[in-house]
Amino acid sequence: MSYLSISFSHKNTDIQTREKLAFPNEENKDRFLKQLVSDENVKEAILLSTCNRVEIITSVNSTDKASKAIIKKLSDYSKIDFDNLYDRADIYENDGAIHHLFSVASALDSLVIGETQIVGQLKDAFRFSLAKDYCDQNLPRALHYSFKCAAAVRNATSLGTGSVSVASTAVAKAKEIIGNTSGVKALVIGAGEMSELTIKHLLSSGFDVVLTSRDIKKAQMLADTYEQYVAVEEYSKLEELLNEFPVMITATSAPYPIITQEMTKDCSFERYWFDIAVPRDIDDIESPNLMIYSVDDLQDIVNSNMSLRAEQAKTAYSIVNKMSLEFFEWLKSLEIEPVVKHMYLKADEIIEKKIKTALKKRFIRKDDEENIRKLCQTVIAEYLHQPQNQIKTISKENKCDIVVGTVQSIFGLKSDVNMSSSHDCDKFKIN
């Protein structure tokens, strides 16, 4: 068995590609996962689909054959050329797959490093596959260790707190000013990557979002990627919208200001506009009850948080590296447990056999049977104590498989992998 992860994210795809790869509902996810595990090379599968990434997390028989089969199915689903997808895909195997999974769970691979949503989305994806029997043992072990890693990163660093981008800073500032955001409408202009990030932060901060863009189709597609409702308005209504809502954030790629003095009407309520575009979207405007924030007004906050976050990320990656190694050591220890257990079971069989023979031949009295059994078990436990510890120590070394096989052969033990069933996924609880 090998671990294999295939990743499409903001790092290797644009939003148009991710839209085609996205799985907007459970029916699509279920159908796709069923196709994956029906392939002879794929044993287990989990599908994570968000606005910023699609991750196929699997345990497989052959990483090369499985990766091609998975990307072929993705190509059929998305109608994107196979070679295009294969060239774009980040493919991780075994150690790399686990390290990537732990990095994703710890929000180190996110568009906004340290964002807190990804671990919840990963847990939801895991629950879905678990409920549908698309994973049973190998992936649950990896996923639970990834959640353990994410918790360790959160506890050891301040990642996940504070503003980390111009977009999140703008939203944080708007929330600070507004206070109670329930029912407060915020207008977002543009349907690019910055707008995508802005909408995410607005929704998580409790704002009702209205989106407009020159490309109305692209705006609608972006709005549809969110679970919460995002209203889309025609760009021709921009002037009306500007003078209707208290909060506006603009992030277009226009080479000149799209919002001018002539478009701005005097309003009786306070308005807060955030221009996070470069070059600026908002011209020099003077109007009562209007406060305009540009990138320069927000950048100092972002820079201070980013410098702190960069140091924290180093600590986080050291945790991911350490726990990735620990995970594989733990997997090896699971191979040892059934061997040790069989050693004791074999000893118990011999004790019972010899006691029955001794009783039958009247070498011992019936009244002494239990005491003699306990004595024999104590002797065996002491005799096997050192070999047991030695085997557990060897389990951390590369020669583990050879030694385990030798022990099984010498003692005549069963090589029953199911003896480690106490670690199966149905015993786990996802917090």
Short mmCIF file of C-alpha atoms in Angstrom, two decimals:
data_model
loop_
_atom_site.label_atom_id
_atom_site.label_comp_id
_atom_site.label_asym_id
_atom_site.label_seq_id
_atom_site.Cartn_x
_atom_site.Cartn_y
_atom_site.Cartn_z
CA MET A 1 0.00 0.00 0.00
CA SER A 2 1.15 3.52 -0.82
CA TYR A 3 -0.24 6.95 -0.02
CA LEU A 4 -0.97 9.20 -3.00
CA SER A 5 -2.29 12.78 -3.08
CA ILE A 6 -3.13 14.75 -6.20
CA SER A 7 -3.54 18.47 -5.63
CA PHE A 8 -5.01 21.31 -7.68
CA SER A 9 -4.95 24.61 -5.83
CA HIS A 10 -4.37 28.35 -6.19
CA LYS A 11 -0.70 27.45 -6.63
CA ASN A 12 -1.08 25.59 -9.92
CA THR A 13 -4.51 26.58 -11.34
CA ASP A 14 -6.56 29.69 -11.97
CA ILE A 15 -10.13 30.13 -10.81
CA GLN A 16 -11.55 29.11 -14.22
CA THR A 17 -9.78 25.75 -13.97
CA ARG A 18 -10.80 25.25 -10.36
CA GLU A 19 -14.41 25.99 -11.28
CA LYS A 20 -14.37 23.12 -13.76
CA LEU A 21 -12.72 20.80 -11.23
CA ALA A 22 -15.02 21.76 -8.37
CA PHE A 23 -17.59 19.34 -6.91
CA PRO A 24 -20.52 21.59 -5.93
CA ASN A 25 -22.72 18.93 -4.33
CA GLU A 26 -22.57 15.60 -2.53
CA GLU A 27 -24.10 13.73 -5.46
CA ASN A 28 -21.16 14.65 -7.69
CA LYS A 29 -18.68 13.78 -4.95
CA ASP A 30 -20.33 10.42 -4.30
CA ARG A 31 -20.38 9.48 -7.98
CA PHE A 32 -16.75 10.45 -8.47
CA LEU A 33 -15.47 8.68 -5.35
CA LYS A 34 -17.37 5.54 -6.34
CA GLN A 35 -15.59 5.61 -9.71
CA LEU A 36 -12.23 6.07 -8.00
CA VAL A 37 -12.46 3.14 -5.61
CA SER A 38 -13.80 0.90 -8.37
CA ASP A 39 -10.38 1.19 -10.04
CA GLU A 40 -8.19 -1.81 -9.23
CA ASN A 41 -5.27 0.44 -8.25
CA VAL A 42 -7.19 2.65 -5.79
CA LYS A 43 -8.00 1.13 -2.40
CA GLU A 44 -9.37 4.17 -0.50
CA ALA A 45 -10.20 7.76 -1.45
CA ILE A 46 -11.15 11.10 0.07
CA LEU A 47 -12.15 14.13 -1.99
CA LEU A 48 -11.65 17.68 -0.70
CA SER A 49 -13.22 20.37 -2.88
CA THR A 50 -13.18 24.06 -1.89
CA CYS A 51 -13.08 27.35 -3.78
CA ASN A 52 -9.27 27.30 -3.55
CA ARG A 53 -8.41 23.65 -4.04
CA VAL A 54 -9.35 20.13 -5.10
CA GLU A 55 -7.43 17.39 -3.29
CA ILE A 56 -7.68 13.69 -4.10
CA ILE A 57 -6.27 11.79 -1.11
CA THR A 58 -5.87 8.05 -1.63
CA SER A 59 -4.23 4.81 -0.61
CA VAL A 60 -3.23 2.83 -3.69
CA ASN A 61 -1.49 -0.28 -4.97
CA SER A 62 0.54 1.53 -7.64
CA THR A 63 1.16 5.27 -7.43
CA ASP A 64 1.99 5.62 -11.14
CA LYS A 65 -1.04 3.71 -12.44
CA ALA A 66 -3.37 5.23 -9.85
CA SER A 67 -2.30 8.83 -10.51
CA LYS A 68 -2.94 8.45 -14.23
CA ALA A 69 -6.29 6.75 -13.61
CA ILE A 70 -7.38 9.47 -11.17
CA ILE A 71 -6.39 12.33 -13.49
CA LYS A 72 -8.13 10.57 -16.40
CA LYS A 73 -11.35 10.48 -14.35
CA LEU A 74 -10.87 14.14 -13.41
CA SER A 75 -10.36 14.95 -17.09
CA ASP A 76 -13.60 13.19 -18.01
CA TYR A 77 -15.44 15.00 -15.23
CA SER A 78 -14.09 18.49 -15.88
CA LYS A 79 -13.78 18.23 -19.68
CA ILE A 80 -10.21 19.52 -19.33
CA ASP A 81 -7.56 17.86 -21.51
CA PHE A 82 -5.73 15.02 -19.70
CA ASP A 83 -2.23 16.27 -20.57
CA ASN A 84 -3.15 19.76 -19.36
CA LEU A 85 -4.34 18.40 -16.01
CA TYR A 86 -1.42 16.01 -15.63
CA ASP A 87 1.09 18.81 -16.25
CA ARG A 88 -0.65 21.11 -13.76
CA ALA A 89 -1.19 18.54 -11.00
CA ASP A 90 0.97 18.43 -7.89
CA ILE A 91 1.39 14.69 -7.29
CA TYR A 92 2.69 13.53 -3.90
CA GLU A 93 3.64 9.95 -2.99
CA ASN A 94 4.06 8.27 0.41
CA ASP A 95 6.26 10.55 2.59
CA GLY A 96 5.47 13.50 0.32
CA ALA A 97 1.74 12.72 0.39
CA ILE A 98 1.66 12.64 4.18
CA HIS A 99 3.74 15.82 4.48
CA HIS A 100 1.40 17.57 2.02
CA LEU A 101 -1.70 16.34 3.85
CA PHE A 102 -0.34 17.59 7.18
CA SER A 103 0.56 20.94 5.57
CA VAL A 104 -2.95 21.30 4.12
CA ALA A 105 -4.60 20.40 7.44
CA SER A 106 -2.37 22.92 9.24
CA ALA A 107 -3.32 25.66 6.72
CA LEU A 108 0.29 26.06 5.57
CA ASP A 109 -0.67 25.37 1.97
CA SER A 110 -3.63 27.77 1.98
CA LEU A 111 -4.02 30.98 0.01
CA VAL A 112 -4.02 32.68 3.41
CA ILE A 113 -1.50 30.86 5.61
CA GLY A 114 -3.05 29.96 8.93
CA GLU A 115 -6.68 30.32 7.85
CA THR A 116 -8.91 28.23 10.11
CA GLN A 117 -11.54 26.91 7.69
CA ILE A 118 -9.49 24.25 5.95
CA VAL A 119 -9.27 21.76 8.81
CA GLY A 120 -13.08 21.80 9.15
CA GLN A 121 -13.47 21.29 5.40
CA LEU A 122 -11.00 18.39 5.55
CA LYS A 123 -12.92 16.80 8.42
CA ASP A 124 -16.17 17.11 6.45
CA ALA A 125 -14.55 15.43 3.44
CA PHE A 126 -13.25 12.66 5.69
CA ARG A 127 -16.66 12.12 7.31
CA PHE A 128 -18.26 11.85 3.88
CA SER A 129 -15.88 9.14 2.66
CA LEU A 130 -16.07 7.34 5.98
CA ALA A 131 -19.88 7.25 5.88
CA LYS A 132 -19.85 5.98 2.29
CA ASP A 133 -17.19 3.31 3.00
CA TYR A 134 -14.70 4.87 0.57
CA CYS A 135 -12.01 4.61 3.27
CA ASP A 136 -11.57 2.09 6.05
CA GLN A 137 -8.12 1.93 7.63
CA ASN A 138 -5.10 3.49 5.91
CA LEU A 139 -6.61 6.92 5.20
CA PRO A 140 -8.32 7.25 8.62
CA ARG A 141 -4.95 6.69 10.24
CA ALA A 142 -3.41 9.44 8.11
CA LEU A 143 -6.32 11.86 8.49
CA HIS A 144 -6.48 11.58 12.27
CA TYR A 145 -2.75 12.15 12.52
CA SER A 146 -3.16 15.20 10.26
CA PHE A 147 -5.77 16.62 12.64
CA LYS A 148 -3.38 15.95 15.51
CA CYS A 149 -0.69 17.84 13.58
CA ALA A 150 -3.03 20.77 12.86
CA ALA A 151 -3.88 21.03 16.56
CA ALA A 152 -0.17 21.00 17.45
CA VAL A 153 0.48 23.84 14.98
CA ARG A 154 -2.41 25.89 16.38
CA ASN A 155 -1.22 25.37 19.93
CA ALA A 156 2.44 26.17 19.18
CA THR A 157 1.92 29.22 16.94
CA SER A 158 -0.32 32.24 16.51
CA LEU A 159 -1.20 31.27 12.94
CA GLY A 160 -4.91 31.73 12.35
CA THR A 161 -5.11 34.99 14.26
CA GLY A 162 -4.85 38.54 12.96
CA SER A 163 -5.09 39.98 9.45
CA VAL A 164 -2.78 38.36 6.91
CA SER A 165 -3.68 40.00 3.59
CA VAL A 166 -4.95 43.29 2.25
CA ALA A 167 -8.36 41.66 1.71
CA SER A 168 -8.66 40.22 5.21
CA THR A 169 -7.34 43.47 6.68
CA ALA A 170 -9.99 45.47 4.82
CA VAL A 171 -12.74 43.15 6.07
CA ALA A 172 -11.36 43.18 9.61
CA LYS A 173 -11.29 46.98 9.55
CA ALA A 174 -14.87 47.12 8.22
CA LYS A 175 -16.05 44.75 10.92
CA GLU A 176 -14.24 46.80 13.57
CA ILE A 177 -16.01 49.96 12.37
CA ILE A 178 -19.48 48.45 11.86
CA GLY A 179 -19.58 46.33 14.99
CA ASN A 180 -22.66 44.15 14.57
CA THR A 181 -22.47 42.97 10.93
CA SER A 182 -25.71 40.97 10.96
CA GLY A 183 -27.83 42.11 8.03
CA VAL A 184 -25.21 44.64 6.86
CA LYS A 185 -24.70 44.52 3.10
CA ALA A 186 -21.22 44.81 1.61
CA LEU A 187 -20.61 45.40 -2.08
CA VAL A 188 -17.67 43.69 -3.78
CA ILE A 189 -16.54 44.90 -7.21
CA GLY A 190 -14.56 42.49 -9.37
CA ALA A 191 -14.48 38.70 -9.76
CA GLY A 192 -10.76 37.97 -9.57
CA GLU A 193 -8.64 36.27 -6.92
CA MET A 194 -8.67 39.25 -4.54
CA SER A 195 -12.45 39.46 -4.74
CA GLU A 196 -12.68 35.73 -4.13
CA LEU A 197 -10.67 36.12 -0.94
CA THR A 198 -12.58 39.25 0.08
CA ILE A 199 -15.96 37.51 -0.24
CA LYS A 200 -14.74 34.61 1.87
CA HIS A 201 -13.74 36.94 4.70
CA LEU A 202 -16.92 39.02 4.43
CA LEU A 203 -19.11 35.93 4.69
CA SER A 204 -17.17 34.54 7.64
CA SER A 205 -17.49 37.96 9.33
CA GLY A 206 -21.28 37.94 9.01
CA PHE A 207 -21.82 40.41 6.15
CA ASP A 208 -24.43 39.93 3.43
CA VAL A 209 -22.44 40.09 0.19
CA VAL A 210 -23.45 41.65 -3.12
CA LEU A 211 -21.08 41.04 -6.04
CA THR A 212 -20.81 42.94 -9.32
CA SER A 213 -18.37 42.73 -12.21
CA ARG A 214 -18.07 43.68 -15.87
CA ASP A 215 -17.99 39.92 -16.50
CA ILE A 216 -21.39 38.98 -15.06
CA LYS A 217 -20.96 35.30 -15.99
CA LYS A 218 -17.67 35.06 -14.13
CA ALA A 219 -19.22 36.88 -11.16
CA GLN A 220 -22.10 34.39 -11.02
CA MET A 221 -19.72 31.44 -11.25
CA LEU A 222 -17.68 32.88 -8.38
CA ALA A 223 -20.80 33.48 -6.30
CA ASP A 224 -21.92 29.88 -6.86
CA THR A 225 -18.71 28.51 -5.31
CA TYR A 226 -19.79 29.60 -1.83
CA GLU A 227 -22.17 27.68 0.38
CA GLN A 228 -23.67 30.94 1.66
CA TYR A 229 -25.77 33.08 -0.68
CA VAL A 230 -23.93 35.80 -2.61
CA ALA A 231 -26.16 38.17 -4.61
CA VAL A 232 -24.96 39.17 -8.09
CA GLU A 233 -25.96 42.50 -9.65
CA GLU A 234 -25.46 43.87 -13.17
CA TYR A 235 -22.44 46.13 -13.52
CA SER A 236 -24.70 48.75 -15.14
CA LYS A 237 -26.20 49.33 -11.68
CA LEU A 238 -22.81 50.20 -10.14
CA GLU A 239 -23.61 53.85 -9.43
CA GLU A 240 -26.88 52.92 -7.72
CA LEU A 241 -25.16 50.21 -5.65
CA LEU A 242 -22.35 52.53 -4.54
CA ASN A 243 -24.84 54.88 -2.93
CA GLU A 244 -26.94 52.17 -1.35
CA PHE A 245 -24.63 50.10 0.87
CA PRO A 246 -22.48 51.11 3.88
CA VAL A 247 -19.47 48.96 2.92
CA MET A 248 -17.78 48.55 -0.45
CA ILE A 249 -14.55 46.75 -1.35
CA THR A 250 -13.20 47.00 -4.88
CA ALA A 251 -10.45 44.87 -6.39
CA THR A 252 -10.56 45.05 -10.19
CA SER A 253 -7.71 45.02 -12.68
CA ALA A 254 -8.90 48.18 -14.43
CA PRO A 255 -6.01 50.45 -15.52
CA TYR A 256 -7.90 53.58 -14.46
CA PRO A 257 -10.36 54.59 -11.71
CA ILE A 258 -13.82 53.10 -12.22
CA ILE A 259 -15.42 55.11 -9.40
CA THR A 260 -15.43 58.88 -9.83
CA GLN A 261 -16.68 61.98 -8.07
CA GLU A 262 -19.64 62.23 -10.47
CA MET A 263 -20.87 58.77 -9.48
CA THR A 264 -20.81 59.56 -5.74
CA LYS A 265 -23.99 60.96 -4.22
CA ASP A 266 -24.31 62.51 -0.78
CA CYS A 267 -25.83 60.04 1.66
CA SER A 268 -27.24 60.44 5.14
CA PHE A 269 -25.54 57.26 6.41
CA GLU A 270 -21.85 56.49 6.97
CA ARG A 271 -20.06 54.71 4.12
CA TYR A 272 -16.71 52.93 4.15
CA TRP A 273 -14.97 52.16 0.88
CA PHE A 274 -11.87 49.99 0.63
CA ASP A 275 -9.79 50.23 -2.54
CA ILE A 276 -7.49 47.20 -2.58
CA ALA A 277 -6.70 47.45 -6.29
CA VAL A 278 -3.38 48.54 -7.77
CA PRO A 279 -3.71 50.84 -9.69
CA ARG A 280 -6.52 52.37 -7.67
CA ASP A 281 -10.18 51.85 -8.59
CA ILE A 282 -11.40 54.93 -6.71
CA ASP A 283 -10.59 58.41 -7.91
CA ASP A 284 -9.92 61.30 -5.51
CA ILE A 285 -13.40 61.84 -4.05
CA GLU A 286 -14.80 64.15 -1.42
CA SER A 287 -18.24 63.37 0.00
CA PRO A 288 -19.93 63.71 3.40
CA ASN A 289 -20.06 60.59 5.56
CA LEU A 290 -17.62 58.76 3.27
CA MET A 291 -14.31 57.26 4.40
CA ILE A 292 -11.98 55.77 1.77
CA TYR A 293 -9.15 53.36 2.60
CA SER A 294 -6.48 52.56 0.01
CA VAL A 295 -3.89 49.78 -0.06
CA ASP A 296 -1.34 52.11 1.51
CA ASP A 297 -3.68 52.67 4.47
CA LEU A 298 -3.86 48.93 5.09
CA GLN A 299 -0.41 47.70 4.06
CA ASP A 300 1.36 48.55 7.32
CA ILE A 301 -1.03 46.27 9.23
CA VAL A 302 -0.53 43.49 6.67
CA ASN A 303 3.27 43.78 6.68
CA SER A 304 3.54 43.59 10.45
CA ASN A 305 1.32 40.54 10.55
CA MET A 306 3.10 38.87 7.63
CA SER A 307 6.55 39.25 9.19
CA LEU A 308 5.24 37.69 12.40
CA ARG A 309 3.47 34.98 10.40
CA ALA A 310 6.63 34.11 8.44
CA GLU A 311 8.44 33.33 11.70
CA GLN A 312 5.45 31.35 12.95
CA ALA A 313 5.32 29.40 9.67
CA LYS A 314 8.90 28.19 10.24
CA THR A 315 7.84 26.76 13.57
CA ALA A 316 4.73 25.25 11.98
CA TYR A 317 6.71 23.52 9.22
CA SER A 318 9.13 22.06 11.76
CA ILE A 319 6.09 20.54 13.52
CA VAL A 320 4.77 19.15 10.23
CA ASN A 321 8.18 17.63 9.44
CA LYS A 322 8.47 16.09 12.89
CA MET A 323 4.95 14.67 12.92
CA SER A 324 5.27 13.29 9.38
CA LEU A 325 8.22 11.21 10.58
CA GLU A 326 6.34 10.24 13.75
CA PHE A 327 3.38 9.05 11.68
CA PHE A 328 5.45 6.52 9.76
CA GLU A 329 7.11 5.35 12.99
CA TRP A 330 3.62 4.88 14.43
CA LEU A 331 2.56 2.88 11.34
CA LYS A 332 5.53 0.58 11.83
CA SER A 333 4.61 0.13 15.48
CA LEU A 334 1.18 -1.06 14.35
CA GLU A 335 2.88 -3.85 12.42
CA ILE A 336 4.60 -4.90 15.63
CA GLU A 337 1.49 -5.01 17.84
CA PRO A 338 -0.09 -8.09 16.22
CA VAL A 339 3.27 -9.89 16.35
CA VAL A 340 3.62 -9.23 20.09
CA LYS A 341 0.00 -10.15 20.67
CA HIS A 342 0.43 -13.45 18.81
CA MET A 343 3.48 -14.24 20.93
CA TYR A 344 1.37 -13.99 24.09
CA LEU A 345 -1.55 -15.86 22.51
CA LYS A 346 0.82 -18.65 21.50
CA ALA A 347 2.15 -18.79 25.07
CA ASP A 348 -1.40 -18.91 26.49
CA GLU A 349 -2.26 -21.82 24.18
CA ILE A 350 0.78 -23.76 25.44
CA ILE A 351 -0.05 -22.96 29.10
CA GLU A 352 -3.64 -24.17 28.68
CA LYS A 353 -2.51 -27.30 26.87
CA LYS A 354 0.07 -28.19 29.54
CA ILE A 355 -2.34 -27.46 32.42
CA LYS A 356 -4.98 -29.74 30.88
CA THR A 357 -2.38 -32.48 30.48
CA ALA A 358 -1.15 -32.00 34.06
CA LEU A 359 -4.72 -32.19 35.42
CA LYS A 360 -5.48 -35.24 33.36
CA LYS A 361 -2.36 -37.04 34.59
CA ARG A 362 -2.98 -35.74 38.12
CA PHE A 363 0.38 -33.96 38.30
CA ILE A 364 -1.50 -30.98 39.84
CA ARG A 365 -4.69 -30.63 41.86
CA LYS A 366 -7.78 -28.92 40.46
CA ASP A 367 -7.70 -26.48 43.40
CA ASP A 368 -4.23 -25.31 42.31
CA GLU A 369 -5.13 -24.83 38.62
CA GLU A 370 -5.74 -21.05 38.69
CA ASN A 371 -2.65 -20.27 40.79
CA ILE A 372 -0.47 -22.36 38.49
CA ARG A 373 -1.96 -20.64 35.44
CA LYS A 374 -1.14 -17.21 36.93
CA LEU A 375 2.39 -18.37 37.77
CA CYS A 376 2.94 -19.60 34.21
CA GLN A 377 1.60 -16.33 32.77
CA THR A 378 3.93 -14.35 35.05
CA VAL A 379 6.92 -16.40 33.89
CA ILE A 380 5.99 -15.91 30.24
CA ALA A 381 5.41 -12.17 30.68
CA GLU A 382 8.86 -11.75 32.26
CA TYR A 383 10.51 -13.97 29.64
CA LEU A 384 8.95 -12.07 26.72
CA HIS A 385 9.43 -8.60 28.20
CA GLN A 386 12.88 -8.01 26.74
CA PRO A 387 12.10 -9.46 23.27
CA GLN A 388 8.93 -7.35 23.17
CA ASN A 389 10.87 -4.15 23.91
CA GLN A 390 13.56 -5.07 21.39
CA ILE A 391 10.98 -5.64 18.65
CA LYS A 392 9.34 -2.29 19.39
CA THR A 393 12.75 -0.60 19.17
CA ILE A 394 13.50 -2.33 15.87
CA SER A 395 10.13 -1.20 14.51
CA LYS A 396 11.60 2.30 14.12
CA GLU A 397 14.38 1.02 11.85
CA ASN A 398 14.41 0.22 8.14
CA LYS A 399 15.06 -3.47 8.83
CA CYS A 400 11.71 -3.74 10.63
CA ASP A 401 9.98 -5.90 7.97
CA ILE A 402 12.84 -8.42 7.85
CA VAL A 403 12.98 -8.79 11.64
CA VAL A 404 9.20 -9.10 11.99
CA GLY A 405 9.11 -11.80 9.33
CA THR A 406 11.94 -13.66 11.06
CA VAL A 407 10.19 -13.52 14.47
CA GLN A 408 6.95 -14.77 12.96
CA SER A 409 8.79 -17.66 11.32
CA ILE A 410 10.81 -18.64 14.42
CA PHE A 411 7.81 -18.58 16.77
CA GLY A 412 5.39 -20.02 14.20
CA LEU A 413 3.12 -16.97 14.49
CA LYS A 414 0.29 -15.93 12.22
CA SER A 415 0.89 -12.97 9.89
CA ASP A 416 -2.63 -11.62 10.41
CA VAL A 417 -2.76 -7.92 9.56
CA ASN A 418 -6.30 -7.73 10.87
CA MET A 419 -4.97 -8.13 14.39
CA SER A 420 -4.42 -4.35 14.35
CA SER A 421 -8.14 -3.75 13.83
CA SER A 422 -8.30 -1.71 17.02
CA HIS A 423 -6.92 1.09 14.88
CA ASP A 424 -9.63 0.82 12.22
CA CYS A 425 -11.51 3.96 11.34
CA ASP A 426 -14.79 2.88 12.91
CA LYS A 427 -13.09 3.18 16.30
CA PHE A 428 -12.14 6.81 15.66
CA LYS A 429 -14.14 9.86 16.59
CA ILE A 430 -13.78 13.00 14.49
CA ASN A 431 -13.83 16.06 16.72
#
